[in-house]
Amino acid sequence: MTAALALERVTCTFISRENRDQRYTAVRDATLVVAPGEFVSVVGPTGCGKTTLLNVAAGLLAPSAGSVRVHGELLEGINARAGYLFQSEALMPWRSAFDNIVAGLEFRGVPADVASAKGNDWLKRVGLAGFGNRFPHQLSGGMRKRVSLAQTLILDPKILLMDEPFSALDVQTRQLMENELLELWSADRKSVVFITHDLEEAISLSDRVVVLSAGPETHPIGEYAIDLPRPRDVSEIRLSPRFIEIHAEIWHAMKDEVLKGYAQQQQ
Amino acid sequence: MLRVWQALVLVAVIALWHIGTSPTLLPPLYFDNADKAAFFFGEPLTVLSRIWNWFAGGEIYRHLWVTLVETLLAFVMGTVSGLLIGIWLALAPTASAISDPYIKALNAMPRLILAPIFFVWFGLGIASKVAIGVSLVFFIVFFNVYQGVREVSPVVLANARMLGATHRQLLRYVYLPSAMSWVFASLHNSVGLAFVGAVVGEYLGSSEGVGYLIHQAEGVFDINSVFAGIVVLTGFALVLDWCVTLAEKRLMIWQPRQGETERI
Ligand SMILES: Nc1ncnc2c1ncn2[C@@H]1O[C@H](COP(=O)(O)OP(=O)(O)OP(=O)(O)O)[C@@H](O)[C@H]1O
Ligand SMILES: [Mg+2]
């Protein structure tokens, strides 16, 4: 079976704008393959190049070397089959929550009444019915994240790229959203690349966890299949013995990298 | 209470003016002739009656209308051209790099000095006043839009692209609204400058408009009419500014403002 998304030996070297001799290789020779319907989490120390990898997968950033294949086809330009949930604020501040949610449909020329029906449905699904008229600055950080989620999912992308989507939320809301995400995902099994720095979150959600080395020249240093049964409840599964076992195993492998990454940023 | 104090200040200033210029109320302190103070500074009561006559006689409306038309035309044309060229240059780095020194020079130049040229090109009618106003408004809007487009959040842009926006749609749904917010931020300034352009143009050469009225009164040393014209212009500017504030409130609801909570 062809992979839904395959990053093949991707290298990303950033050149400093002022001094063209100064370069920084954030990612080197990274290979990441996601099967159709698979939920893959990527964990790694901060600043190691997770967002960079995701930008490459989205087609927003052309890799210096290597290639990206989407369902077997070589990717050029924007990855139209992917939905991207950004790490930072990405809503259009001049559009209300509702108008933000239906923006993608509008860009695709979907008739207004269809778009509006879908938009209202999604507004409800992310628990924001009645907040459609609010502008982004009138919503809380968690609400904005949910608007972003609806904005991306309304287009029903086959591939979902998520960059630390829940890191701004409190633990309770976060677990609610995680369960919600799992439910949405199990309904139609999108291929998901989920970036997080939270190992517990990664294990409880995914089929597979990929651990990245500390930067520079980040690359995957370990892959762990998560054989926990589904459907899962993220708060309960964290207490199961198998979860704790997996967690210990991955954490053991990660610890050195995290310390390395931290030490580098202290310099 | 504040309003009362504000009104008191106005009354005090007018009273002082009246006492200082009335030939009968004060002995001549500085001027040897009692009527001279009134000649130089006018008399508030005469000024008021002049204004009253203008409005009652209906003479002023034609002039106000001309000034209003000039202001609005200059505002709209200056804003639209500033918006289009601002967006274009912000998105075309080569063109922007080439034109950069010229734009800086044009902006540094005191553009009212172009008035004689505009009179030669466009005659003494409305067109030359509009041209002066446009030359003032254009740069305000242009620089704001240029800045606004360059400062569109790259993440918002990337998000719109991921949601499937084409180049045209990016322009229409991302760059334009973002630039518009900067246009609105400069709304007070640009309306004000359009007004300045119109009035100064009328003052320098025309046969209509409030600026012309002032110029004409000045020509016959009718200081009371000059003051009356100034008062009318000020009132007119206040009304314009108030309309802008109303428009701003309606158009900028999406922008965060400080202290939106209600005090109980
Ligand atoms: N446009 C750029 N130019 C230069 N360097 C960059 C650029 N983008 C990212 N980098 C560098 O690449 C490295 C990886 O950045 P990236 O944003 O991918 O990290 P991350 O893993 O997502 O971190 P975090 O977990 O904090 O979000 C960082 O050291 C960063 O400084
Ligand atoms: Mg990141």
Coordinates of C-alpha atoms and ligand atoms in Angstrom, one line a residue:
Chain A
M1 CA 0.0 0.0 0.0
T2 CA 1.4 3.5 -0.8
A3 CA 1.9 5.7 2.1
A4 CA -0.4 8.6 2.6
L5 CA 2.5 10.9 3.3
A6 CA 6.2 10.2 2.9
L7 CA 9.0 12.5 3.7
E8 CA 12.1 10.9 2.1
R9 CA 15.6 11.9 3.3
V10 CA 14.5 15.5 3.9
T11 CA 17.2 18.0 4.7
C12 CA 16.4 21.7 5.6
T13 CA 19.2 24.2 5.8
F14 CA 18.3 27.8 6.6
I15 CA 20.6 30.5 5.3
S16 CA 20.8 33.7 7.4
R17 CA 19.5 36.7 5.4
E18 CA 22.3 39.0 6.5
N19 CA 25.2 36.7 6.0
R20 CA 24.8 34.1 3.4
D21 CA 27.7 32.0 4.6
Q22 CA 25.9 31.5 7.9
R23 CA 23.8 28.5 7.7
Y24 CA 21.9 26.3 10.1
T25 CA 20.8 22.8 9.2
A26 CA 17.7 22.2 11.3
V27 CA 16.8 18.8 9.8
R28 CA 19.1 16.3 8.1
D29 CA 18.1 13.1 6.3
A30 CA 14.8 12.8 8.1
T31 CA 12.5 10.1 6.8
L32 CA 8.9 9.9 8.0
V33 CA 6.3 7.7 6.5
V34 CA 2.6 7.8 7.5
A35 CA 0.3 5.0 6.3
P36 CA -3.3 5.8 5.3
G37 CA -5.5 6.1 8.4
E38 CA -2.5 6.1 10.7
F39 CA -2.1 8.4 13.7
V40 CA 1.5 9.3 14.1
S41 CA 2.9 11.5 16.8
V42 CA 6.2 13.3 16.6
V43 CA 8.0 14.2 19.8
G44 CA 11.2 16.0 20.3
P45 CA 12.9 18.6 22.4
T46 CA 12.0 22.2 21.8
G47 CA 13.6 23.9 18.8
C48 CA 14.6 20.6 17.2
G49 CA 12.8 21.1 13.9
K50 CA 9.3 19.7 14.4
T51 CA 7.5 22.7 12.9
T52 CA 10.1 22.7 10.1
L53 CA 9.3 19.1 9.2
L54 CA 5.6 19.8 9.3
N55 CA 6.0 22.9 7.0
V56 CA 7.8 20.6 4.6
A57 CA 5.0 18.1 4.7
A58 CA 2.5 20.9 4.1
G59 CA 4.4 22.2 1.1
L60 CA 4.9 25.6 2.7
L61 CA 8.7 25.1 2.9
A62 CA 10.7 23.5 0.1
P63 CA 13.3 21.1 1.5
S64 CA 17.0 21.7 0.6
A65 CA 17.3 18.1 -0.3
G66 CA 15.0 15.1 -0.3
S67 CA 11.4 14.8 -1.4
V68 CA 7.8 14.6 -0.2
R69 CA 5.3 12.1 -1.6
V70 CA 1.6 12.4 -1.1
H71 CA -0.2 9.2 -1.9
G72 CA 2.7 8.3 -4.1
E73 CA 2.8 11.6 -6.0
L74 CA 5.7 14.0 -5.7
L75 CA 4.6 17.1 -3.9
E76 CA 5.2 20.4 -5.6
G77 CA 3.8 23.6 -4.0
I78 CA 1.0 23.5 -1.4
N79 CA -0.2 20.1 -0.2
A80 CA -3.8 20.4 -1.2
R81 CA -4.8 17.1 0.5
A82 CA -3.6 18.2 3.9
G83 CA -5.1 20.3 6.6
Y84 CA -2.7 22.2 8.8
L85 CA -3.4 23.3 12.4
F86 CA -0.7 25.8 13.2
Q87 CA 1.2 26.2 16.4
S88 CA 0.6 29.9 16.6
E89 CA -2.4 32.1 15.9
A90 CA -3.6 31.6 12.3
L91 CA -7.2 32.9 12.3
M92 CA -7.9 36.0 10.2
P93 CA -8.6 38.6 12.9
W94 CA -11.0 40.6 10.7
R95 CA -13.3 37.6 10.3
S96 CA -15.8 36.4 12.9
A97 CA -15.4 32.8 14.2
F98 CA -18.1 31.6 11.8
D99 CA -16.5 33.4 8.8
N100 CA -13.2 31.9 9.7
I101 CA -14.6 28.4 9.8
V102 CA -16.2 28.7 6.4
A103 CA -13.2 30.5 4.8
G104 CA -11.9 27.3 3.1
L105 CA -15.3 26.5 1.6
E106 CA -15.5 30.1 0.4
F107 CA -12.1 29.8 -1.3
R108 CA -13.3 26.7 -3.0
G109 CA -16.4 28.4 -4.3
V110 CA -18.9 26.3 -2.3
P111 CA -22.4 27.9 -2.5
A112 CA -23.1 30.1 0.4
D113 CA -26.1 28.2 1.8
V114 CA -24.2 24.9 1.8
A115 CA -21.2 26.5 3.4
S116 CA -23.3 28.2 6.0
A117 CA -25.1 24.9 7.0
K118 CA -21.8 23.2 7.3
G119 CA -20.3 26.1 9.2
N120 CA -23.0 26.0 11.8
D121 CA -22.7 22.3 12.1
W122 CA -19.0 22.6 12.8
L123 CA -19.5 25.5 15.2
K124 CA -21.7 23.2 17.2
R125 CA -19.3 20.3 17.0
V126 CA -16.4 22.3 18.5
G127 CA -18.8 23.5 21.2
L128 CA -19.0 27.1 20.0
A129 CA -22.6 27.4 19.0
G130 CA -23.6 31.0 19.9
F131 CA -20.1 32.3 19.5
G132 CA -20.1 32.5 15.7
N133 CA -20.3 36.2 15.6
R134 CA -17.4 36.8 17.9
F135 CA -14.1 38.0 16.5
P136 CA -10.9 36.1 17.3
H137 CA -9.8 38.7 19.9
Q138 CA -13.1 38.2 21.7
L139 CA -12.5 34.5 22.2
S140 CA -10.2 32.7 24.7
G141 CA -7.1 31.0 23.5
G142 CA -8.8 27.6 23.8
M143 CA -11.8 28.8 21.8
R144 CA -9.6 30.1 19.1
K145 CA -7.8 26.7 18.8
R146 CA -11.2 25.1 18.4
V147 CA -12.2 27.5 15.7
S148 CA -8.9 26.6 14.0
L149 CA -9.8 22.9 14.3
A150 CA -13.2 23.4 12.8
Q151 CA -11.7 25.6 10.0
T152 CA -9.4 22.8 9.0
L153 CA -11.7 19.8 9.5
I154 CA -14.6 21.4 7.6
L155 CA -12.6 20.8 4.4
D156 CA -12.4 17.1 5.3
P157 CA -8.7 16.8 4.5
K158 CA -7.3 13.3 3.9
I159 CA -4.1 14.2 5.8
L160 CA -4.2 16.2 9.0
L161 CA -1.0 18.0 10.2
M162 CA -1.2 19.3 13.8
D163 CA 1.4 21.3 15.4
E164 CA 1.1 21.2 19.2
P165 CA -2.6 22.0 18.9
F166 CA -3.5 21.6 22.5
S167 CA -0.4 23.0 24.3
A168 CA -2.2 26.2 25.2
L169 CA -5.1 24.4 26.9
D170 CA -5.6 23.5 30.5
V171 CA -5.3 19.8 31.4
Q172 CA -9.1 19.1 31.6
T173 CA -10.0 20.9 28.4
R174 CA -7.1 19.3 26.8
Q175 CA -8.2 15.8 27.6
L176 CA -11.7 16.6 26.4
M177 CA -10.3 17.9 23.1
E178 CA -8.1 14.9 22.8
N179 CA -11.0 12.5 23.2
E180 CA -13.0 14.6 20.8
L181 CA -10.1 14.4 18.3
L182 CA -9.9 10.6 18.6
E183 CA -13.6 10.3 18.1
L184 CA -13.5 12.5 15.0
W185 CA -10.5 10.6 13.7
S186 CA -12.0 7.2 14.2
A187 CA -15.1 8.2 12.3
D188 CA -13.2 8.5 9.0
R189 CA -9.6 7.6 9.7
K190 CA -7.6 10.4 8.4
S191 CA -3.8 10.2 8.3
V192 CA -2.6 12.3 11.1
V193 CA 0.8 13.8 12.0
F194 CA 0.5 15.1 15.5
I195 CA 3.4 17.1 16.9
T196 CA 3.7 17.5 20.6
H197 CA 6.3 17.9 23.3
D198 CA 4.1 16.0 25.7
L199 CA 5.1 12.3 25.6
E200 CA 1.9 11.2 27.4
E201 CA -0.3 12.9 24.9
A202 CA 1.7 11.3 22.1
I203 CA 1.3 7.8 23.5
S204 CA -2.4 8.1 24.4
L205 CA -3.4 9.3 21.0
S206 CA -1.2 7.5 18.5
D207 CA -0.6 4.3 16.6
R208 CA 3.0 5.2 16.4
V209 CA 5.4 7.6 18.2
V210 CA 8.4 9.0 16.4
V211 CA 11.2 10.5 18.5
L212 CA 13.4 13.2 17.0
S213 CA 16.9 13.9 18.1
A214 CA 17.9 17.3 19.5
G215 CA 18.9 19.9 16.9
P216 CA 20.8 20.8 14.8
E217 CA 20.6 18.2 12.1
T218 CA 17.5 16.6 13.6
H219 CA 16.4 13.2 12.4
P220 CA 14.2 10.5 13.9
I221 CA 16.1 8.4 16.4
G222 CA 13.4 6.0 17.4
E223 CA 9.9 4.7 16.4
Y224 CA 7.6 3.0 18.8
A225 CA 4.4 1.3 17.8
I226 CA 1.7 1.8 20.4
D227 CA -0.3 -1.3 20.8
L228 CA -2.8 0.0 23.3
P229 CA -6.4 -1.1 22.4
R230 CA -8.8 1.4 20.8
P231 CA -11.2 3.0 21.4
R232 CA -9.2 4.8 24.1
D233 CA -10.1 7.3 26.7
V234 CA -7.1 9.5 27.1
S235 CA -7.5 10.1 30.8
E236 CA -8.1 6.4 31.7
I237 CA -5.5 4.9 29.4
R238 CA -2.7 6.8 31.2
L239 CA -3.3 4.6 34.2
S240 CA -3.0 1.3 32.4
P241 CA 0.2 -0.7 33.1
R242 CA 1.0 -1.1 29.4
F243 CA 0.9 2.7 29.0
I244 CA 3.4 3.1 31.8
E245 CA 5.7 0.5 30.4
I246 CA 5.7 2.2 26.9
H247 CA 6.2 5.6 28.5
A248 CA 9.2 4.4 30.5
E249 CA 10.7 2.8 27.4
I250 CA 10.4 5.9 25.2
W251 CA 11.3 8.3 27.9
H252 CA 14.5 6.4 28.6
A253 CA 15.4 6.9 24.9
M254 CA 14.4 10.5 24.8
K255 CA 16.0 11.7 28.0
D256 CA 19.5 12.2 26.7
E257 CA 18.2 14.1 23.7
V258 CA 16.1 16.4 25.8
L259 CA 19.1 17.2 28.0
K260 CA 21.2 17.8 24.9
G261 CA 18.7 20.1 23.4
Y262 CA 18.3 22.0 26.7
A263 CA 22.0 22.4 27.1
Q264 CA 22.3 23.7 23.6
Q265 CA 19.8 26.4 24.2
Q266 CA 21.5 27.5 27.3
Q267 CA 24.6 28.4 25.4
Chain B
M1 CA -19.6 69.0 34.8
L2 CA -16.8 68.8 32.3
R3 CA -19.2 70.1 29.6
V4 CA -20.0 73.1 31.8
W5 CA -16.3 74.0 32.2
Q6 CA -15.8 73.6 28.5
A7 CA -18.7 75.9 27.8
L8 CA -17.4 78.4 30.3
V9 CA -14.0 78.5 28.6
L10 CA -15.7 79.3 25.3
V11 CA -17.9 82.0 26.9
A12 CA -14.8 83.5 28.7
V13 CA -12.8 83.7 25.5
I14 CA -15.6 85.3 23.5
A15 CA -16.3 87.8 26.4
L16 CA -12.6 88.7 26.5
W17 CA -12.6 89.1 22.7
H18 CA -15.7 91.3 22.9
I19 CA -14.4 93.5 25.6
G20 CA -11.0 93.9 24.1
T21 CA -12.2 94.9 20.7
S22 CA -15.3 97.0 21.5
P23 CA -14.5 100.7 20.9
T24 CA -16.7 101.7 23.9
L25 CA -16.0 99.2 26.6
L26 CA -12.2 99.7 27.1
P27 CA -10.1 102.8 26.8
P28 CA -7.6 102.4 24.0
L29 CA -4.6 100.8 25.6
Y30 CA -2.3 100.0 22.7
F31 CA -4.0 101.4 19.6
D32 CA -4.3 105.2 19.4
N33 CA -7.6 104.9 17.6
A34 CA -10.5 103.1 19.5
D35 CA -11.7 101.4 16.3
K36 CA -8.3 99.9 15.4
A37 CA -8.6 96.9 17.7
A38 CA -11.8 96.0 15.9
F39 CA -10.2 96.5 12.6
F40 CA -7.4 94.0 13.4
F41 CA -9.3 91.4 15.5
G42 CA -12.9 91.7 14.4
E43 CA -15.8 91.8 16.8
P44 CA -17.5 88.6 17.9
L45 CA -21.0 89.9 17.6
T46 CA -20.4 91.1 14.0
V47 CA -18.8 87.7 13.3
L48 CA -21.8 85.9 14.6
S49 CA -24.2 88.1 12.7
R50 CA -22.1 87.5 9.6
I51 CA -22.4 83.8 10.0
W52 CA -26.1 84.1 10.7
N53 CA -26.6 86.1 7.5
W54 CA -24.7 83.6 5.5
F55 CA -26.8 80.7 6.6
A56 CA -30.1 82.7 6.7
G57 CA -29.5 84.2 3.3
G58 CA -28.5 80.8 1.9
E59 CA -25.3 82.3 0.4
I60 CA -23.0 79.9 2.2
Y61 CA -24.5 76.6 1.1
R62 CA -23.1 76.8 -2.4
H63 CA -19.6 77.4 -1.0
L64 CA -19.9 74.6 1.6
W65 CA -21.1 72.2 -1.0
V66 CA -18.2 72.9 -3.3
T67 CA -15.7 72.5 -0.4
L68 CA -17.4 69.3 0.6
V69 CA -17.3 67.9 -2.9
E70 CA -13.6 68.7 -3.3
T71 CA -12.8 67.2 0.1
L72 CA -14.7 64.0 -0.6
L73 CA -13.3 63.6 -4.1
A74 CA -9.8 64.2 -2.9
F75 CA -10.3 61.7 -0.1
V76 CA -11.7 58.9 -2.2
M77 CA -9.3 59.3 -5.1
G78 CA -6.3 59.7 -2.8
T79 CA -7.3 56.7 -0.7
V80 CA -8.1 54.4 -3.6
S81 CA -4.8 55.2 -5.5
G82 CA -2.8 54.9 -2.3
L83 CA -4.4 51.6 -1.5
L84 CA -3.9 50.1 -5.0
I85 CA -0.3 51.4 -5.4
G86 CA 0.5 50.5 -1.8
I87 CA -0.6 46.9 -2.2
W88 CA 1.1 46.6 -5.6
L89 CA 4.5 47.9 -4.4
A90 CA 4.3 45.9 -1.2
L91 CA 3.9 42.7 -3.3
A92 CA 6.4 43.6 -6.0
P93 CA 9.8 43.9 -4.4
T94 CA 11.6 44.9 -7.6
A95 CA 9.3 47.7 -8.4
S96 CA 9.3 48.8 -4.8
A97 CA 13.1 48.8 -4.7
I98 CA 13.3 50.9 -7.9
S99 CA 10.7 53.5 -6.9
D100 CA 11.9 53.7 -3.3
P101 CA 14.0 56.9 -3.6
Y102 CA 11.4 58.7 -5.7
I103 CA 8.7 57.9 -3.3
K104 CA 10.8 59.2 -0.4
A105 CA 11.6 62.4 -2.3
L106 CA 8.0 63.0 -3.3
N107 CA 6.9 62.4 0.3
A108 CA 9.6 64.8 1.6
M109 CA 8.6 67.5 -0.8
P110 CA 6.1 70.1 0.6
R111 CA 3.4 69.2 -1.8
L112 CA 1.3 72.4 -1.4
I113 CA 4.0 73.9 -3.5
L114 CA 2.5 71.9 -6.4
A115 CA -0.6 74.1 -6.3
P116 CA 0.6 76.5 -9.1
I117 CA 1.3 73.5 -11.4
F118 CA -2.1 72.0 -10.7
F119 CA -3.7 75.4 -11.5
V120 CA -1.9 75.4 -14.8
W121 CA -2.9 71.8 -15.6
F122 CA -6.4 71.7 -14.3
G123 CA -7.6 75.3 -14.3
L124 CA -9.2 77.2 -11.4
G125 CA -12.2 74.9 -11.0
I126 CA -12.7 71.9 -8.7
A127 CA -10.2 69.7 -10.4
S128 CA -7.1 71.6 -9.2
K129 CA -8.3 71.5 -5.6
V130 CA -8.9 67.8 -5.8
A131 CA -5.4 67.3 -7.2
I132 CA -3.9 69.2 -4.3
G133 CA -5.9 67.1 -1.8
V134 CA -5.0 63.9 -3.6
S135 CA -1.3 64.7 -3.5
L136 CA -1.7 65.1 0.3
V137 CA -3.9 62.1 1.0
F138 CA -2.1 59.7 -1.3
F139 CA 1.1 59.4 0.7
I140 CA -0.6 59.0 4.1
V141 CA -2.6 56.1 2.8
F142 CA 0.2 54.7 0.6
F143 CA 2.7 54.4 3.5
N144 CA 0.1 52.9 5.8
V145 CA -1.0 50.3 3.3
Y146 CA 2.6 49.5 2.3
Q147 CA 3.4 48.9 5.9
G148 CA 0.2 47.0 6.5
V149 CA 0.7 44.6 3.6
R150 CA 4.2 43.8 4.6
E151 CA 3.2 43.1 8.1
V152 CA 0.5 40.6 7.4
S153 CA 1.2 37.7 9.8
P154 CA 3.0 35.0 7.8
V155 CA 1.1 32.4 9.7
V156 CA -2.3 33.9 8.7
L157 CA -1.0 33.9 5.2
A158 CA 0.2 30.3 5.3
N159 CA -3.1 29.3 6.9
A160 CA -5.1 30.9 4.1
R161 CA -2.9 29.1 1.5
M162 CA -3.5 25.8 3.2
L163 CA -7.2 26.4 3.2
G164 CA -6.9 26.6 -0.6
A165 CA -6.8 30.4 -1.3
T166 CA -5.5 31.2 -4.8
H167 CA -3.2 34.3 -5.4
R168 CA -6.2 36.4 -6.2
Q169 CA -8.1 35.2 -3.1
L170 CA -5.1 36.0 -0.9
L171 CA -5.2 39.5 -2.3
R172 CA -8.8 39.9 -1.7
Y173 CA -9.3 38.0 1.5
V174 CA -6.0 38.6 3.3
Y175 CA -3.9 41.4 2.0
L176 CA -6.8 43.8 1.3
P177 CA -8.6 43.5 4.7
S178 CA -5.3 43.8 6.4
A179 CA -4.4 46.9 4.4
M180 CA -7.8 48.3 5.0
S181 CA -7.3 48.2 8.7
W182 CA -4.3 50.5 8.2
V183 CA -6.3 52.7 5.9
F184 CA -8.9 53.1 8.6
A185 CA -6.3 53.8 11.1
S186 CA -5.2 56.8 9.0
L187 CA -8.8 57.9 8.2
H188 CA -8.9 61.0 10.4
N189 CA -5.6 62.1 9.0
S190 CA -6.5 61.6 5.4
V191 CA -9.9 63.3 5.6
G192 CA -8.3 66.2 7.4
L193 CA -5.6 66.5 4.7
A194 CA -8.2 66.3 1.9
F195 CA -10.0 69.2 3.6
V196 CA -6.8 71.2 3.9
G197 CA -6.0 70.6 0.3
A198 CA -9.5 71.8 -0.7
V199 CA -9.4 74.9 1.4
V200 CA -5.9 76.0 0.6
G201 CA -6.6 75.4 -3.1
E202 CA -9.7 77.6 -2.9
Y203 CA -7.7 80.3 -1.0
L204 CA -5.0 80.4 -3.6
G205 CA -7.3 80.7 -6.6
S206 CA -10.9 79.9 -7.3
S207 CA -14.4 81.5 -7.5
E208 CA -16.2 79.2 -5.2
G209 CA -15.8 77.5 -1.8
V210 CA -15.3 78.6 1.8
G211 CA -11.6 79.2 1.2
Y212 CA -12.5 81.6 -1.6
L213 CA -14.9 83.4 0.7
I214 CA -12.2 84.0 3.2
H215 CA -9.8 85.1 0.5
Q216 CA -12.3 87.6 -0.9
A217 CA -13.1 89.0 2.6
E218 CA -9.4 89.4 3.2
G219 CA -9.0 91.3 -0.1
V220 CA -11.3 94.0 1.2
F221 CA -9.9 93.9 4.8
D222 CA -13.2 92.6 6.1
I223 CA -11.7 90.8 9.1
N224 CA -15.1 89.9 10.5
S225 CA -15.9 87.8 7.5
V226 CA -12.5 86.2 7.6
F227 CA -13.2 85.1 11.2
A228 CA -16.7 84.0 10.3
G229 CA -15.2 81.9 7.5
I230 CA -12.7 80.3 9.9
V231 CA -15.5 79.5 12.4
V232 CA -17.6 77.9 9.6
L233 CA -14.6 75.9 8.4
T234 CA -13.9 74.7 11.9
G235 CA -17.5 73.6 12.4
F236 CA -17.4 71.8 9.1
A237 CA -14.1 70.0 10.0
L238 CA -15.7 68.9 13.3
V239 CA -18.7 67.5 11.5
L240 CA -16.4 65.6 9.1
D241 CA -14.4 64.2 11.9
W242 CA -17.5 63.1 13.7
C243 CA -18.7 61.3 10.6
V244 CA -15.3 59.6 10.3
T245 CA -15.5 58.4 13.9
L246 CA -18.9 57.0 13.2
A247 CA -17.7 55.1 10.2
E248 CA -14.6 53.9 12.1
K249 CA -16.8 52.4 14.8
R250 CA -18.8 50.4 12.3
L251 CA -15.9 49.2 10.2
M252 CA -13.4 48.4 12.9
I253 CA -15.4 46.2 15.2
W254 CA -13.0 43.3 14.7
Q255 CA -10.1 45.1 16.2
P256 CA -9.3 44.6 19.9
R257 CA -9.8 47.7 22.0
Q258 CA -8.7 48.4 25.4
G259 CA -11.1 48.1 28.3
E260 CA -14.1 46.6 26.7
T261 CA -15.6 45.5 30.0
E262 CA -18.6 47.4 31.4
R263 CA -18.2 49.2 34.7
I264 CA -20.9 48.4 37.1
Ligands
LIG1 N1 13.1 30.7 8.8 C1 14.1 30.2 9.5 N2 15.3 30.8 9.4 C2 16.3 30.4 10.2 N3 16.2 29.4 11.1 C3 15.0 28.8 11.3 C4 13.9 29.2 10.5 N4 12.8 28.5 11.0 C5 13.3 27.7 11.9 N5 14.6 27.9 12.2 C6 15.4 27.2 13.1 O1 15.2 25.8 13.0 C7 15.2 25.2 14.2 C8 13.9 24.4 14.3 O2 12.8 25.2 14.4 P1 11.3 24.7 14.5 O3 10.4 25.8 14.6 O4 11.1 23.6 13.5 O5 11.4 24.0 16.0 P2 10.2 23.2 16.8 O6 10.8 21.8 16.9 O7 8.9 23.3 16.1 O8 10.3 23.9 18.2 P3 9.1 24.1 19.2 O9 8.8 22.8 19.9 O10 9.6 25.1 20.2 O11 7.9 24.6 18.5 C9 15.3 26.2 15.3 O12 16.6 26.2 15.8 C10 15.0 27.5 14.5 O13 15.8 28.5 15.1
MG2 MG 7.2 24.3 16.7

